[in-house]
Coordinates of C-alpha atoms in Angstrom, one line a residue:
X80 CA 0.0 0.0 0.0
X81 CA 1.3 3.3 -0.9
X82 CA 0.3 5.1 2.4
X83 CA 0.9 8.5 0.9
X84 CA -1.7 8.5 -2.0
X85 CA -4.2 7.1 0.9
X86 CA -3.6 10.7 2.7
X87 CA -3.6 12.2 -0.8
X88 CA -7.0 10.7 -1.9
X89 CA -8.4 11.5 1.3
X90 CA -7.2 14.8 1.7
X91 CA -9.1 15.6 -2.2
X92 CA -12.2 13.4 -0.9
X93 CA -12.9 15.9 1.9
X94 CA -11.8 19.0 -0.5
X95 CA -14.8 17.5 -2.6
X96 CA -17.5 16.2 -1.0
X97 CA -16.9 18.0 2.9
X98 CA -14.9 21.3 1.4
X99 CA -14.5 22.7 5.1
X100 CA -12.7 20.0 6.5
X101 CA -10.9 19.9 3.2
X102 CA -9.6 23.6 3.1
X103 CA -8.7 23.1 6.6
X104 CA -6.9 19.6 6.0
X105 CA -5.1 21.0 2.5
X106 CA -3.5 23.8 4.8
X107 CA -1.8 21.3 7.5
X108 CA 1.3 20.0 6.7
X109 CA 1.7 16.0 6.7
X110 CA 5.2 14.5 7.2
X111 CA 6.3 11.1 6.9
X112 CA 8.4 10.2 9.8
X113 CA 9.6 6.3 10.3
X114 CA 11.2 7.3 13.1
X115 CA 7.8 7.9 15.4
X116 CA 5.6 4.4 16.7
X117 CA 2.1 5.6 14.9
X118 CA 1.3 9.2 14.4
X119 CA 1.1 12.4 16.4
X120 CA 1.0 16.1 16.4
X121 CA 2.2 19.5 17.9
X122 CA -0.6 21.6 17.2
X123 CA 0.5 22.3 13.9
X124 CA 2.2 19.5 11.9
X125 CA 1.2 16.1 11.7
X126 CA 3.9 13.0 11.7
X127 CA 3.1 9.6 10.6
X128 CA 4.7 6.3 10.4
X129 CA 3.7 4.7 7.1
X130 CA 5.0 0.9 8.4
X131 CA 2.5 2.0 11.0
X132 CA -0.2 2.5 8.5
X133 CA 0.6 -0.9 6.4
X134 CA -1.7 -3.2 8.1
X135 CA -4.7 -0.6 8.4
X136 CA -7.6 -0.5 6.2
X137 CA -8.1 3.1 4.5
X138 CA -10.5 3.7 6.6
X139 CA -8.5 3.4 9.5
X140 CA -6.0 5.2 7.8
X141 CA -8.5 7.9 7.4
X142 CA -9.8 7.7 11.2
X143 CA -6.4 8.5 12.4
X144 CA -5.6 11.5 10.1
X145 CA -8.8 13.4 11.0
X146 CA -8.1 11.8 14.7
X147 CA -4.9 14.1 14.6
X148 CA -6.6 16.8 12.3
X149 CA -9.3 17.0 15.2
X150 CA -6.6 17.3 18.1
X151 CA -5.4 20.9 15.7
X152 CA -8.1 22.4 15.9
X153 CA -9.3 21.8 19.5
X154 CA -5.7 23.5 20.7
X155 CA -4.7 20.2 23.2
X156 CA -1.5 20.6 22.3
X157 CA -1.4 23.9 24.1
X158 CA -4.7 24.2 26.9
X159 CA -2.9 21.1 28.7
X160 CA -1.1 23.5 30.8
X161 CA 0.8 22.2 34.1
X162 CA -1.7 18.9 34.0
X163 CA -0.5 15.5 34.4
X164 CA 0.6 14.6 30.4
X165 CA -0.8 11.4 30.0
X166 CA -3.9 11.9 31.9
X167 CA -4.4 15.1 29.2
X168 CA -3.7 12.8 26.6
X169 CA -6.2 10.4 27.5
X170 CA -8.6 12.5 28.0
X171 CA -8.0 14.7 24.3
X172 CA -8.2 11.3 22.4
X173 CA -11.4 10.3 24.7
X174 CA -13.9 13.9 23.7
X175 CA -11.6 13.4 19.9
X176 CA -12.3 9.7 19.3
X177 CA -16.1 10.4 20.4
X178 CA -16.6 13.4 17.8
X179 CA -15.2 11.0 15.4
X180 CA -17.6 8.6 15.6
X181 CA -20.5 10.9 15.2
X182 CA -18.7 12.5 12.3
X183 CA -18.5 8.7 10.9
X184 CA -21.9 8.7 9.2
X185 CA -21.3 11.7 7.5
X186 CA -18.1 9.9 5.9
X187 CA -19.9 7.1 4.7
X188 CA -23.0 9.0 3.5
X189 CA -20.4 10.6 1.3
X190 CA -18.6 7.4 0.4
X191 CA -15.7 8.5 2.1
X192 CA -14.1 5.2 3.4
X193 CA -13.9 5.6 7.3
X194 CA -13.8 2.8 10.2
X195 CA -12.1 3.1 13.7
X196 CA -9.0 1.3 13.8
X197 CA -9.0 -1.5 16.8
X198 CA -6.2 0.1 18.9
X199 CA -7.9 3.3 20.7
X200 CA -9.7 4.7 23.2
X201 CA -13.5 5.0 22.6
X202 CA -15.1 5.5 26.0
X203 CA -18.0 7.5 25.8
X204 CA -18.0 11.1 26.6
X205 CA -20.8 14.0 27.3
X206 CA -22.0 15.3 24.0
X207 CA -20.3 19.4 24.5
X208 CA -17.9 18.3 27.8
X209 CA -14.1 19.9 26.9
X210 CA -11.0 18.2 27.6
X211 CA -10.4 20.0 30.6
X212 CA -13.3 18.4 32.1
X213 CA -13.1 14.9 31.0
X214 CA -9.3 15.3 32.7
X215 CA -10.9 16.6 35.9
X216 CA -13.3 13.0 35.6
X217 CA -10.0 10.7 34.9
X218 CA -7.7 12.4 37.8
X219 CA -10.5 12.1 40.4
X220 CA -10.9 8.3 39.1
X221 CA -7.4 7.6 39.3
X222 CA -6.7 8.9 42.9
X223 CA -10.1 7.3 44.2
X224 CA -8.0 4.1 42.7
X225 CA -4.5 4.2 44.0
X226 CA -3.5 5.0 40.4
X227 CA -2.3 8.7 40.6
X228 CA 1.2 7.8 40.5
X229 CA 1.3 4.9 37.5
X230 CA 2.7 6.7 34.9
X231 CA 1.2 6.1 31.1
X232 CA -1.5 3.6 32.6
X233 CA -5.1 5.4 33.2
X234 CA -8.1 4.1 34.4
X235 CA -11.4 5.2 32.3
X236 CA -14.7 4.3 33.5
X237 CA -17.1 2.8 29.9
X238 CA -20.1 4.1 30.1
X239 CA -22.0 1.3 31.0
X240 CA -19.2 0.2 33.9
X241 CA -19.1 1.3 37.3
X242 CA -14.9 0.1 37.2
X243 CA -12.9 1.8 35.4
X244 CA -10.4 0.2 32.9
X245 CA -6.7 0.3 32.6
X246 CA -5.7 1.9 29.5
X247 CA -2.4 2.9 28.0
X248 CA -2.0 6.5 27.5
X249 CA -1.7 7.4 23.9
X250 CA 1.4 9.4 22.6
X251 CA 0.2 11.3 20.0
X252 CA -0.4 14.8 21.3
X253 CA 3.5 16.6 21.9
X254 CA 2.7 18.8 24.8
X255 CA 5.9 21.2 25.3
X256 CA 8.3 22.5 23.4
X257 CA 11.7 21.5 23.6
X258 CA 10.6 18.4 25.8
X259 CA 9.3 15.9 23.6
X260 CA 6.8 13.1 24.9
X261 CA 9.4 10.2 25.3
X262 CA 7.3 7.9 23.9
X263 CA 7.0 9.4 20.8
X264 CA 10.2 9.4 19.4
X265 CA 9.0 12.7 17.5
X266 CA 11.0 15.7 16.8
X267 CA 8.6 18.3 16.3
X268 CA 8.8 19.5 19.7
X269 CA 12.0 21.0 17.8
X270 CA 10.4 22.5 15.0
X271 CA 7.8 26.1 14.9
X272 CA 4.2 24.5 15.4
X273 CA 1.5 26.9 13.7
X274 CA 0.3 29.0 17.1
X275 CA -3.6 29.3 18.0
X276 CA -3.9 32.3 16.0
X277 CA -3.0 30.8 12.6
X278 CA -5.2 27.4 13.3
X279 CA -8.3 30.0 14.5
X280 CA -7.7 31.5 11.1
X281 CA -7.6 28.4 9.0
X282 CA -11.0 27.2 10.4
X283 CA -12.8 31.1 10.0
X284 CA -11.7 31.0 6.6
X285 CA -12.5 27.4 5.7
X286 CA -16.1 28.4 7.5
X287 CA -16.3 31.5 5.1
X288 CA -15.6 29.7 2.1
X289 CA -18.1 26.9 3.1
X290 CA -20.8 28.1 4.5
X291 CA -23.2 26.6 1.8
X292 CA -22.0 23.3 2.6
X293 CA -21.3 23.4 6.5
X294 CA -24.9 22.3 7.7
X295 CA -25.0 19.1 5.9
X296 CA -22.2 17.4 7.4
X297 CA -21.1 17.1 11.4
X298 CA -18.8 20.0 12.8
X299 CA -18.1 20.1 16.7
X300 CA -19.4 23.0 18.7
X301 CA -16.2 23.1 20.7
X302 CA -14.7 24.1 17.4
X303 CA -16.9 27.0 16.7
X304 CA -16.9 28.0 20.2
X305 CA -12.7 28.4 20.0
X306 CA -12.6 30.3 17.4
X307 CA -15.3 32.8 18.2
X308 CA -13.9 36.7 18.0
X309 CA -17.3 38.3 19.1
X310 CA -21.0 37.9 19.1
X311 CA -23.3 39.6 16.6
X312 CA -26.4 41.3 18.6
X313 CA -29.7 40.5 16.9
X314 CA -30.5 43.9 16.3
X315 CA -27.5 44.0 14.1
X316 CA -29.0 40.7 12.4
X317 CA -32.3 42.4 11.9
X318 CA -31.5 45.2 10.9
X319 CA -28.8 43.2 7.9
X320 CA -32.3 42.0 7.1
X321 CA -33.6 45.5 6.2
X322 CA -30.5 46.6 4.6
X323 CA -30.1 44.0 2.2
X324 CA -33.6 44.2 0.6
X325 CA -32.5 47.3 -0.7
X326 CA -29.4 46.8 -1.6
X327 CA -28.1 44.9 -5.1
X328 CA -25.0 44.1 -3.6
X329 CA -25.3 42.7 -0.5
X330 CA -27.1 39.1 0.2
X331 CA -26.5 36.5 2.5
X332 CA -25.2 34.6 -0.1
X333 CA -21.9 37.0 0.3
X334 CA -21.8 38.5 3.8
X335 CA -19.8 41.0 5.2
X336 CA -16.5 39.0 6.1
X337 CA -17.1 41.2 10.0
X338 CA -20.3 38.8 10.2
X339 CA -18.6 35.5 10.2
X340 CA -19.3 34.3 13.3
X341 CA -18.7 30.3 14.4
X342 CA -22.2 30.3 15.7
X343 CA -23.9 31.8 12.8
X344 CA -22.5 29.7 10.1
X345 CA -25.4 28.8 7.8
X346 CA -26.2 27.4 4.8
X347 CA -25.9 31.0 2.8
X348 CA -29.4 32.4 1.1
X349 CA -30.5 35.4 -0.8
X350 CA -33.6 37.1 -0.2
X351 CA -35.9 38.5 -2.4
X352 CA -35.5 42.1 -3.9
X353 CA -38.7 43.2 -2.4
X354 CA -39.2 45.5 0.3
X355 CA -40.1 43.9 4.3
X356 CA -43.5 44.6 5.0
X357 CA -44.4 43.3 8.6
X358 CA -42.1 41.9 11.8
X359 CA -43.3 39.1 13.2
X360 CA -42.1 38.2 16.5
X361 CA -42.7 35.3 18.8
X362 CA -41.8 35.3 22.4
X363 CA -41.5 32.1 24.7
X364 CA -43.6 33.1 27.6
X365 CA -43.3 29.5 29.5
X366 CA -41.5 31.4 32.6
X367 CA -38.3 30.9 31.8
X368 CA -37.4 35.0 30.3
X369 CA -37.4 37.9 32.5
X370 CA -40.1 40.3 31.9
X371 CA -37.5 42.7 32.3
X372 CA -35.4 41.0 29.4
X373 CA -38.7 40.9 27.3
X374 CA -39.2 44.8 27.5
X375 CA -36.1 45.5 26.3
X376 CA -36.2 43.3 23.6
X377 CA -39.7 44.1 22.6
X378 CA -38.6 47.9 22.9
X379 CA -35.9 48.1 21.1
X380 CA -37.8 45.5 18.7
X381 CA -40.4 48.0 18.0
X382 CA -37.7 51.2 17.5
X383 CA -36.1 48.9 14.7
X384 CA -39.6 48.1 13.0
X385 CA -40.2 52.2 13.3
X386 CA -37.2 53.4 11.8
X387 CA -37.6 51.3 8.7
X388 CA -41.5 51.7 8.8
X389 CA -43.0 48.3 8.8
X390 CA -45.9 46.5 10.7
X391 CA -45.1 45.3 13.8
X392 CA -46.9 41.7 15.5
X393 CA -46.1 40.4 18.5
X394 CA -46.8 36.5 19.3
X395 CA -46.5 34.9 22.8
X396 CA -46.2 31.2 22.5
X397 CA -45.8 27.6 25.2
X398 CA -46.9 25.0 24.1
X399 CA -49.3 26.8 21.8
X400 CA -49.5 30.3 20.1
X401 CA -52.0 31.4 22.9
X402 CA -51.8 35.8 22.5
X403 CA -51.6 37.4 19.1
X404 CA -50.9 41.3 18.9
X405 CA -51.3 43.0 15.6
X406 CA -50.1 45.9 14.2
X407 CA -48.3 47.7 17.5
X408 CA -48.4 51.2 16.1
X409 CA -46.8 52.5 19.3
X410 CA -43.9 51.7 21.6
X411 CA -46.8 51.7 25.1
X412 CA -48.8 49.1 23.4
X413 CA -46.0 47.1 24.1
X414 CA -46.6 46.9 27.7
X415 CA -49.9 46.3 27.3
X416 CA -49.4 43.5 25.1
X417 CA -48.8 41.0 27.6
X418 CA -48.9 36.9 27.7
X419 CA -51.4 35.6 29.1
X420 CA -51.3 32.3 29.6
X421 CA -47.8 30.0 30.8
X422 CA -47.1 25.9 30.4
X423 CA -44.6 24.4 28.8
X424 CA -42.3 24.6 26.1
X425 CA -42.5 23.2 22.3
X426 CA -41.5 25.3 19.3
X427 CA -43.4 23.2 17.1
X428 CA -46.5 25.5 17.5
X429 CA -44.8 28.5 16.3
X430 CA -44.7 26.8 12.8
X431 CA -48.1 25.1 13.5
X432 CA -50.0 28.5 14.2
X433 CA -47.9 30.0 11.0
X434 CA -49.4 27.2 8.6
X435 CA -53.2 27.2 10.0
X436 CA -53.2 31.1 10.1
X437 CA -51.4 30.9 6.7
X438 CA -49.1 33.8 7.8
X439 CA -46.1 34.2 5.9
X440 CA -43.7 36.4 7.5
X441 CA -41.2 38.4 5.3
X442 CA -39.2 38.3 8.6
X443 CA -39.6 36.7 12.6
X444 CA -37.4 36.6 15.6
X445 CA -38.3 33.8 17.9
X446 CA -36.9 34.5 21.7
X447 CA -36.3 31.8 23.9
X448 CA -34.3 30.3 26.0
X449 CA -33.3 27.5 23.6
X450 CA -35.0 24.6 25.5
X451 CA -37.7 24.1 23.4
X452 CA -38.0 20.5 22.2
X453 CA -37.3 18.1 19.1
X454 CA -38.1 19.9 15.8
X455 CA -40.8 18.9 13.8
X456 CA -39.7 18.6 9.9
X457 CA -43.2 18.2 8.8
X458 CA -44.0 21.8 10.0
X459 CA -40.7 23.9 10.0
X460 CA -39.8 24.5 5.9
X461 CA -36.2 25.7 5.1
X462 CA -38.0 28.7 3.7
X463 CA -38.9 29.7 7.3
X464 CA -35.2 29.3 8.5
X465 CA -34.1 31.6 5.6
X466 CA -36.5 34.5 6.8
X467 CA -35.5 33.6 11.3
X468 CA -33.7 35.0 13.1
X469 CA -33.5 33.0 16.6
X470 CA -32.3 34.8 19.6
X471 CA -30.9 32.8 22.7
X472 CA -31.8 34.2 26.1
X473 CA -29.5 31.9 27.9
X474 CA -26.2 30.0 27.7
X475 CA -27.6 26.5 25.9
X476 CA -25.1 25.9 23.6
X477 CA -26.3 26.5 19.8
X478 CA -27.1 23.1 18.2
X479 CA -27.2 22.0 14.6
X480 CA -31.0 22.2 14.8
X481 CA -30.9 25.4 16.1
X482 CA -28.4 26.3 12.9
X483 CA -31.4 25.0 10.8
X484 CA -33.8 27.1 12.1
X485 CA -32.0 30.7 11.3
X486 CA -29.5 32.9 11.8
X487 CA -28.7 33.0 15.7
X488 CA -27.7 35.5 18.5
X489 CA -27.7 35.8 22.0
X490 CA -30.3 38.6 24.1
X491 CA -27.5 40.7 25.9
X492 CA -26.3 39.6 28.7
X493 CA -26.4 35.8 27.8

């Protein structure tokens, strides 16, 4: 086997059929070293063996490129800090080996050969836990064992198991420069590993470029959330909305680059050249916003929808659409318009209410707090997520079902 076509191939697979993980894989360096056991990085560069490749599948082959690929771009070459090194280790390939697995159906809905090799560590981790805390889990399990001092053995509790597991620390992530791990045999620690910066600009580029691909395909939140520079405020959104219907040259088919923001990448859409008549927006009144929260979002709500001189409705909404407002003509009616009614939570009648009222919004903000239940594809259209703007009232982290359903931002303060 010629194991440096396999990275070739695969490298152009991903640059076809998953372009952002391609831009970001075409821009790492890849080095043949015989020198190393298997394969490992610095943050930067990634080292293989190829005798160490020989009896793998490609799949394999491909599991532990993108296994080292994945270790880049979550920086645990450099957030390990003073922590014990093969603990760290452990616990990188642990949350690494775990997104890898739920990026594996992607790889073979795209025929993208793909299979985890037998040698690794695959316990199962919290969907969203970082490193750091899956490391907090293994050092607490290792002291409550008598195995704080046993160096390159760690115990990991399966997921089903109440007693943990010796493993042997993997050897693939170079921690400090100048001291190479001494299992590795790898001389990188020697050489100029790209810094944070440069990796945080490969992955907002490779984002840019592919925004029209990157819902259809798995990418980690942890990876957004390391690369994010700032957060747009919804009223910035909104008012994009606005702009761009008047404007030839703008769409969100070409966004400012200033906008691209790790939580708002989107499948990119135009809108049509015709002016917004009417702002719909619908609030979650379950309990869980602060009336003082919902003023200010509703006030400053209402000041955008008067300054470009559209129709204003306001919607409250729990488990049903239960208090329509038409037409607020005047920033007071605000505080009259009040919900009336509180339950539970699910987002599904937002879209139901839309379909049997035959409303079609030119544009809507839903506010919530983001726990709102499982989606319903026979009611939300992608037509609806193209006009959305959803804005987060707390810290939930933004899912890819939330990405479906609009452009996202956070209510100040979240």
């Amino acid at each position: 086997m010629q194991v440096e076509a396999v990275v070739q191939r695969f490298k152009m697979e991903l640059l076809r059929k998953m372009p952002f993980y391609g831009d970001i894989i075409m821009r790492l360096p890849f080095v043949e070293n015989p020198k190393i056991p298997t394969a490992c990085t610095d943050g930067g560069k990634i080292e293989y063996n190829p005798a160490f490749f020989q009896p793998m599948t490609v799949g394999q082959i491909n599991f532990v490129l993108m296994h080292e690929v994945f270790h880049v771009l979550l920086f645990h070459c450099s957030r390990h800090g003073e922590r014990r090194p093969d603990i760290w280790n452990t616990a990188a390939d642990m949350i690494v080996n775990s997104m890898l697995m739920d990026l594996s159906s992607a790889m073979r809905n795209a025929s993208i050969p793909f299979e985890r090799p037998k040698n690794g560590i695959y316990s199962w981790v919290e969907t969203g836990d970082t490193v750091e805390n899956v490391y907090e889990k293994l050092l607490q399990d290792n002291k409550a064992n008598g195995n704080e001092k046993v160096k390159n053995t760690v115990l990991v509790k399966s997921r089903n198991s109440r007693n943990p597991e010796e493993v042997v620390a993997p050897h693939d992530v170079i921690l400090s420069a100048g001291e190479p791990d001494d299992a590795s045999g790898s001389s990188m620690a020697q050489t100029e590993s790209l810094s944070e910066q440069a990796v945080r600009q490969i992955i907002r580029e490779a984002a840019s470029a592919n925004r029209g691909s990157i819902g259809s395909y798995f990418v980690p939140e942890q990876i957004f959330r390391l690369v994010e520079s700032r957060r747009i405020k919804w009223q910035t959104l909104l008012r994009d909305f606005f702009m761009e219907t008047h404007s030839d040259e703008a769409s969100y088919t070409t966004p400012e680059r200033k906008y691209i923001h790790m939580d708002l990448i989107l499948p990119g859409h135009g809108m049509d050249d015709e002016k917004i008549e009417a702002i719909w927006a619908f609030v979650d009144s379950s309990g869980s916003i602060g009336h003082d929260e919902m003023n200010q979002f509703l006030t400053q709500l209402y000041r955008i929808a008067h300054q470009f001189k559209c129709t204003f409705h306001l919607c409250y909404w729990d488990t049903q659409v239960t208090d329509v407002y038409r037409n607020i003509n005047d920033e007071e009616e605000i505080f009259k318009s009040l919900p009336k009614h509180s339950g539970g939570t699910d987002i599904n009648c937002v879209y139901r209410w839309l379909r049997d009222n035959k409303v079609r919004p030119d544009v809507m903000l839903i506010l919530t707090d983001g726990y709102f239940g499982s989606l319903d594809r026979g009611l939300f259209t992608p037509s609806l997520g193209k006009k959305t703007i959803l804005v987060l009232s707390g810290s939930i982290p933004i899912s890819d079902e939330m990405k479906k359903m609009g452009k996202i931002a956070r209510l100040e303060g979240s």
